[in-house]
């Protein structure tokens, strides 16, 4: 497939509300709704048919809620706790059955038209101390639960050559801390 056509159309809106529950305790709630159409198809460029004919069409709609609770327990200190849902879509080239070479990674890739969106559930907590103008100390922790993450894998179709492609893994967890 020497050439492909691709498109992504997202119709979305977001609603958010924010309120101070009691002095120093603020809650922000919101949700994003989106309806997305993503398509990738090969384009015939030669007189003799040469493309695979393999195309991808993804149509999904999501409601993605988010909430953040901020506790300002001192003038110069606060703690934030948040939870949200997000998604990650495959890139166009990840969906197309077309080989491409990445000169930085020195790898040859081929797309996978069977990829689907990945869905994330995110949690994080953060402590911040603003001890001087434009200076602060932050400590945070995060956790992500990922449904169908898009991962790369490498196969060896020939003993001296490798080919990297993409697949949805069943699930993944990601967690960490920052200082």
mmCIF file of N, CA and C in Angstrom, residues 91-165:
data_model
loop_
_atom_site.group_PDB
_atom_site.id
_atom_site.type_symbol
_atom_site.label_atom_id
_atom_site.label_comp_id
_atom_site.label_asym_id
_atom_site.label_seq_id
_atom_site.Cartn_x
_atom_site.Cartn_y
_atom_site.Cartn_z
ATOM 1 N N UNK A 91 -2.769 5.614 15.922
ATOM 2 C CA UNK A 91 -2.339 6.554 14.886
ATOM 3 C C UNK A 91 -2.715 5.982 13.525
ATOM 4 N N UNK A 92 -2.847 6.851 12.533
ATOM 5 C CA UNK A 92 -3.221 6.387 11.195
ATOM 6 C C UNK A 92 -2.252 5.332 10.682
ATOM 7 N N UNK A 93 -0.957 5.586 10.803
ATOM 8 C CA UNK A 93 0.026 4.630 10.270
ATOM 9 C C UNK A 93 0.009 3.311 11.040
ATOM 10 N N UNK A 94 -0.441 3.333 12.296
ATOM 11 C CA UNK A 94 -0.557 2.082 13.053
ATOM 12 C C UNK A 94 -1.711 1.223 12.537
ATOM 13 N N UNK A 95 -2.670 1.828 11.846
ATOM 14 C CA UNK A 95 -3.843 1.107 11.337
ATOM 15 C C UNK A 95 -3.669 0.606 9.909
ATOM 16 N N UNK A 96 -2.688 1.090 9.180
ATOM 17 C CA UNK A 96 -2.550 0.796 7.763
ATOM 18 C C UNK A 96 -1.573 -0.341 7.522
ATOM 19 N N UNK A 97 -1.979 -1.292 6.684
ATOM 20 C CA UNK A 97 -1.083 -2.396 6.321
ATOM 21 C C UNK A 97 -0.078 -1.852 5.309
ATOM 22 N N UNK A 98 0.880 -1.127 5.831
ATOM 23 C CA UNK A 98 1.903 -0.497 5.000
ATOM 24 C C UNK A 98 3.203 -0.512 5.783
ATOM 25 N N UNK A 99 4.250 -0.961 5.158
ATOM 26 C CA UNK A 99 5.553 -0.953 5.820
ATOM 27 C C UNK A 99 6.120 0.458 5.802
ATOM 28 N N UNK A 100 6.724 0.837 6.918
ATOM 29 C CA UNK A 100 7.442 2.109 6.962
ATOM 30 C C UNK A 100 8.660 1.938 7.844
ATOM 31 N N UNK A 101 9.681 2.716 7.546
ATOM 32 C CA UNK A 101 10.956 2.617 8.248
ATOM 33 C C UNK A 101 11.139 3.834 9.135
ATOM 34 N N UNK A 102 11.512 3.618 10.371
ATOM 35 C CA UNK A 102 11.802 4.697 11.310
ATOM 36 C C UNK A 102 13.323 4.838 11.381
ATOM 37 N N UNK A 103 13.888 5.910 10.805
ATOM 38 C CA UNK A 103 15.348 6.050 10.788
ATOM 39 C C UNK A 103 15.951 6.298 12.169
ATOM 40 N N UNK A 104 15.156 6.804 13.114
ATOM 41 C CA UNK A 104 15.691 7.012 14.467
ATOM 42 C C UNK A 104 15.812 5.699 15.226
ATOM 43 N N UNK A 105 14.803 4.842 15.098
ATOM 44 C CA UNK A 105 14.825 3.553 15.797
ATOM 45 C C UNK A 105 15.506 2.466 14.975
ATOM 46 N N UNK A 106 15.767 2.762 13.699
ATOM 47 C CA UNK A 106 16.343 1.783 12.767
ATOM 48 C C UNK A 106 15.496 0.515 12.725
ATOM 49 N N UNK A 107 14.169 0.710 12.646
ATOM 50 C CA UNK A 107 13.230 -0.412 12.613
ATOM 51 C C UNK A 107 12.249 -0.256 11.470
ATOM 52 N N UNK A 108 11.816 -1.400 10.971
ATOM 53 C CA UNK A 108 10.751 -1.415 9.974
ATOM 54 C C UNK A 108 9.452 -1.793 10.677
ATOM 55 N N UNK A 109 8.395 -1.044 10.378
ATOM 56 C CA UNK A 109 7.091 -1.246 11.005
ATOM 57 C C UNK A 109 6.055 -1.591 9.951
ATOM 58 N N UNK A 110 4.986 -2.237 10.400
ATOM 59 C CA UNK A 110 3.807 -2.453 9.569
ATOM 60 C C UNK A 110 2.589 -2.304 10.476
ATOM 61 N N UNK A 111 1.557 -1.646 9.954
ATOM 62 C CA UNK A 111 0.366 -1.385 10.762
ATOM 63 C C UNK A 111 -0.518 -2.607 10.930
ATOM 64 N N UNK A 112 -1.542 -2.444 11.753
ATOM 65 C CA UNK A 112 -2.492 -3.505 12.060
ATOM 66 C C UNK A 112 -3.907 -2.917 11.980
ATOM 67 N N UNK A 113 -4.693 -3.276 10.970
ATOM 68 C CA UNK A 113 -6.028 -2.697 10.814
ATOM 69 C C UNK A 113 -7.034 -3.167 11.865
ATOM 70 N N UNK A 114 -6.642 -4.067 12.734
ATOM 71 C CA UNK A 114 -7.560 -4.586 13.763
ATOM 72 C C UNK A 114 -7.442 -3.861 15.104
ATOM 73 N N UNK A 115 -6.598 -2.823 15.173
ATOM 74 C CA UNK A 115 -6.447 -2.087 16.435
ATOM 75 C C UNK A 115 -7.743 -1.383 16.822
ATOM 76 N N UNK A 116 -7.926 -1.219 18.137
ATOM 77 C CA UNK A 116 -9.071 -0.478 18.663
ATOM 78 C C UNK A 116 -8.558 0.582 19.637
ATOM 79 N N UNK A 117 -9.446 1.480 20.045
ATOM 80 C CA UNK A 117 -9.094 2.503 21.026
ATOM 81 C C UNK A 117 -8.720 1.857 22.357
ATOM 82 N N UNK A 118 -7.829 2.497 23.084
ATOM 83 C CA UNK A 118 -7.502 2.099 24.456
ATOM 84 C C UNK A 118 -8.292 2.989 25.405
ATOM 85 N N UNK A 119 -8.774 2.415 26.505
ATOM 86 C CA UNK A 119 -9.537 3.175 27.486
ATOM 87 C C UNK A 119 -8.785 3.182 28.816
ATOM 88 N N UNK A 120 -8.682 4.370 29.434
ATOM 89 C CA UNK A 120 -7.909 4.565 30.654
ATOM 90 C C UNK A 120 -8.817 4.988 31.803
ATOM 91 N N UNK A 121 -8.521 4.480 32.980
ATOM 92 C CA UNK A 121 -9.063 5.010 34.233
ATOM 93 C C UNK A 121 -7.848 5.522 35.002
ATOM 94 N N UNK A 122 -7.871 6.807 35.375
ATOM 95 C CA UNK A 122 -6.713 7.485 35.956
ATOM 96 C C UNK A 122 -7.024 7.987 37.364
ATOM 97 N N UNK A 123 -6.070 7.818 38.259
ATOM 98 C CA UNK A 123 -6.158 8.369 39.617
ATOM 99 C C UNK A 123 -4.827 9.033 39.939
ATOM 100 N N UNK A 124 -4.879 10.171 40.609
ATOM 101 C CA UNK A 124 -3.629 10.738 41.099
ATOM 102 C C UNK A 124 -3.883 11.580 42.336
ATOM 103 N N UNK A 125 -2.835 11.711 43.122
ATOM 104 C CA UNK A 125 -2.854 12.514 44.347
ATOM 105 C C UNK A 125 -1.581 13.343 44.356
ATOM 106 N N UNK A 126 -1.696 14.607 44.801
ATOM 107 C CA UNK A 126 -0.553 15.514 44.764
ATOM 108 C C UNK A 126 -0.584 16.436 45.979
ATOM 109 N N UNK A 127 0.592 16.623 46.574
ATOM 110 C CA UNK A 127 0.798 17.601 47.655
ATOM 111 C C UNK A 127 1.703 18.680 47.095
ATOM 112 N N UNK A 128 1.333 19.960 47.310
ATOM 113 C CA UNK A 128 2.137 21.067 46.808
ATOM 114 C C UNK A 128 2.367 22.094 47.918
ATOM 115 N N UNK A 129 3.610 22.541 48.006
ATOM 116 C CA UNK A 129 3.986 23.573 48.975
ATOM 117 C C UNK A 129 4.628 24.706 48.185
ATOM 118 N N UNK A 130 3.993 25.866 48.200
ATOM 119 C CA UNK A 130 4.478 27.060 47.506
ATOM 120 C C UNK A 130 5.227 27.908 48.523
ATOM 121 N N UNK A 131 6.522 27.670 48.663
ATOM 122 C CA UNK A 131 7.295 28.296 49.744
ATOM 123 C C UNK A 131 7.883 29.657 49.369
ATOM 124 N N UNK A 132 7.852 30.021 48.087
ATOM 125 C CA UNK A 132 8.339 31.330 47.645
ATOM 126 C C UNK A 132 7.739 31.619 46.274
ATOM 127 N N UNK A 133 7.838 32.861 45.812
ATOM 128 C CA UNK A 133 7.324 33.213 44.486
ATOM 129 C C UNK A 133 7.935 32.312 43.424
ATOM 130 N N UNK A 134 7.079 31.715 42.620
ATOM 131 C CA UNK A 134 7.477 30.841 41.511
ATOM 132 C C UNK A 134 8.355 29.666 41.944
ATOM 133 N N UNK A 135 8.255 29.259 43.200
ATOM 134 C CA UNK A 135 9.005 28.095 43.684
ATOM 135 C C UNK A 135 8.065 27.219 44.489
ATOM 136 N N UNK A 136 8.232 25.917 44.308
ATOM 137 C CA UNK A 136 7.365 24.986 45.029
ATOM 138 C C UNK A 136 8.022 23.620 45.139
ATOM 139 N N UNK A 137 7.470 22.845 46.044
ATOM 140 C CA UNK A 137 7.820 21.441 46.184
ATOM 141 C C UNK A 137 6.536 20.664 45.931
ATOM 142 N N UNK A 138 6.630 19.636 45.094
ATOM 143 C CA UNK A 138 5.469 18.800 44.788
ATOM 144 C C UNK A 138 5.835 17.337 44.975
ATOM 145 N N UNK A 139 4.905 16.600 45.534
ATOM 146 C CA UNK A 139 5.035 15.152 45.664
ATOM 147 C C UNK A 139 3.722 14.568 45.158
ATOM 148 N N UNK A 140 3.809 13.601 44.268
ATOM 149 C CA UNK A 140 2.575 13.035 43.720
ATOM 150 C C UNK A 140 2.724 11.546 43.469
ATOM 151 N N UNK A 141 1.570 10.914 43.358
ATOM 152 C CA UNK A 141 1.489 9.493 43.006
ATOM 153 C C UNK A 141 0.349 9.342 42.012
ATOM 154 N N UNK A 142 0.495 8.391 41.081
ATOM 155 C CA UNK A 142 -0.555 8.170 40.094
ATOM 156 C C UNK A 142 -0.733 6.681 39.822
ATOM 157 N N UNK A 143 -1.922 6.360 39.292
ATOM 158 C CA UNK A 143 -2.255 4.988 38.916
ATOM 159 C C UNK A 143 -3.139 5.049 37.677
ATOM 160 N N UNK A 144 -2.871 4.187 36.704
ATOM 161 C CA UNK A 144 -3.687 4.092 35.496
ATOM 162 C C UNK A 144 -4.015 2.626 35.248
ATOM 163 N N UNK A 145 -5.284 2.372 34.993
ATOM 164 C CA UNK A 145 -5.751 1.044 34.594
ATOM 165 C C UNK A 145 -6.147 1.163 33.124
ATOM 166 N N UNK A 146 -5.464 0.431 32.246
ATOM 167 C CA UNK A 146 -5.648 0.594 30.805
ATOM 168 C C UNK A 146 -6.285 -0.662 30.223
ATOM 169 N N UNK A 147 -7.400 -0.458 29.531
ATOM 170 C CA UNK A 147 -8.087 -1.540 28.835
ATOM 171 C C UNK A 147 -7.677 -1.490 27.368
ATOM 172 N N UNK A 148 -7.142 -2.567 26.841
ATOM 173 C CA UNK A 148 -6.688 -2.708 25.461
ATOM 174 C C UNK A 148 -5.594 -1.711 25.071
ATOM 175 N N UNK A 149 -4.495 -1.611 25.835
ATOM 176 C CA UNK A 149 -3.418 -0.692 25.434
ATOM 177 C C UNK A 149 -2.806 -1.125 24.101
ATOM 178 N N UNK A 150 -2.389 -0.145 23.332
ATOM 179 C CA UNK A 150 -1.729 -0.424 22.051
ATOM 180 C C UNK A 150 -0.243 -0.610 22.336
ATOM 181 N N UNK A 151 0.252 -1.772 21.988
ATOM 182 C CA UNK A 151 1.645 -2.124 22.257
ATOM 183 C C UNK A 151 2.343 -2.508 20.956
ATOM 184 N N UNK A 152 3.653 -2.338 20.933
ATOM 185 C CA UNK A 152 4.445 -2.800 19.789
ATOM 186 C C UNK A 152 4.988 -4.193 20.097
ATOM 187 N N UNK A 153 5.162 -4.964 19.045
ATOM 188 C CA UNK A 153 5.820 -6.259 19.184
ATOM 189 C C UNK A 153 6.668 -6.485 17.938
ATOM 190 N N UNK A 154 7.686 -7.286 18.081
ATOM 191 C CA UNK A 154 8.611 -7.547 16.980
ATOM 192 C C UNK A 154 8.595 -9.021 16.629
ATOM 193 N N UNK A 155 8.505 -9.295 15.337
ATOM 194 C CA UNK A 155 8.592 -10.673 14.851
ATOM 195 C C UNK A 155 9.811 -10.764 13.937
ATOM 196 N N UNK A 156 10.216 -11.976 13.666
ATOM 197 C CA UNK A 156 11.390 -12.211 12.824
ATOM 198 C C UNK A 156 10.974 -13.103 11.661
ATOM 199 N N UNK A 157 10.399 -12.483 10.578
ATOM 200 C CA UNK A 157 9.952 -13.288 9.445
ATOM 201 C C UNK A 157 11.100 -13.973 8.710
ATOM 202 N N UNK A 158 12.298 -13.416 8.834
ATOM 203 C CA UNK A 158 13.501 -14.017 8.264
ATOM 204 C C UNK A 158 14.582 -13.949 9.327
ATOM 205 N N UNK A 159 15.516 -14.872 9.317
ATOM 206 C CA UNK A 159 16.540 -14.901 10.376
ATOM 207 C C UNK A 159 17.309 -13.592 10.542
ATOM 208 N N UNK A 160 17.513 -12.853 9.462
ATOM 209 C CA UNK A 160 18.326 -11.643 9.563
ATOM 210 C C UNK A 160 17.492 -10.357 9.492
ATOM 211 N N UNK A 161 16.166 -10.463 9.634
ATOM 212 C CA UNK A 161 15.315 -9.278 9.529
ATOM 213 C C UNK A 161 14.223 -9.312 10.601
ATOM 214 N N UNK A 162 13.910 -8.145 11.118
ATOM 215 C CA UNK A 162 12.817 -8.055 12.080
ATOM 216 C C UNK A 162 11.760 -7.113 11.534
ATOM 217 N N UNK A 163 10.536 -7.299 11.985
ATOM 218 C CA UNK A 163 9.413 -6.467 11.583
ATOM 219 C C UNK A 163 8.609 -6.155 12.835
ATOM 220 N N UNK A 164 8.366 -4.880 13.096
ATOM 221 C CA UNK A 164 7.642 -4.464 14.287
ATOM 222 C C UNK A 164 6.232 -4.061 13.888
ATOM 223 N N UNK A 165 5.256 -4.494 14.683
ATOM 224 C CA UNK A 165 3.863 -4.152 14.419
ATOM 225 C C UNK A 165 3.195 -3.755 15.730
#
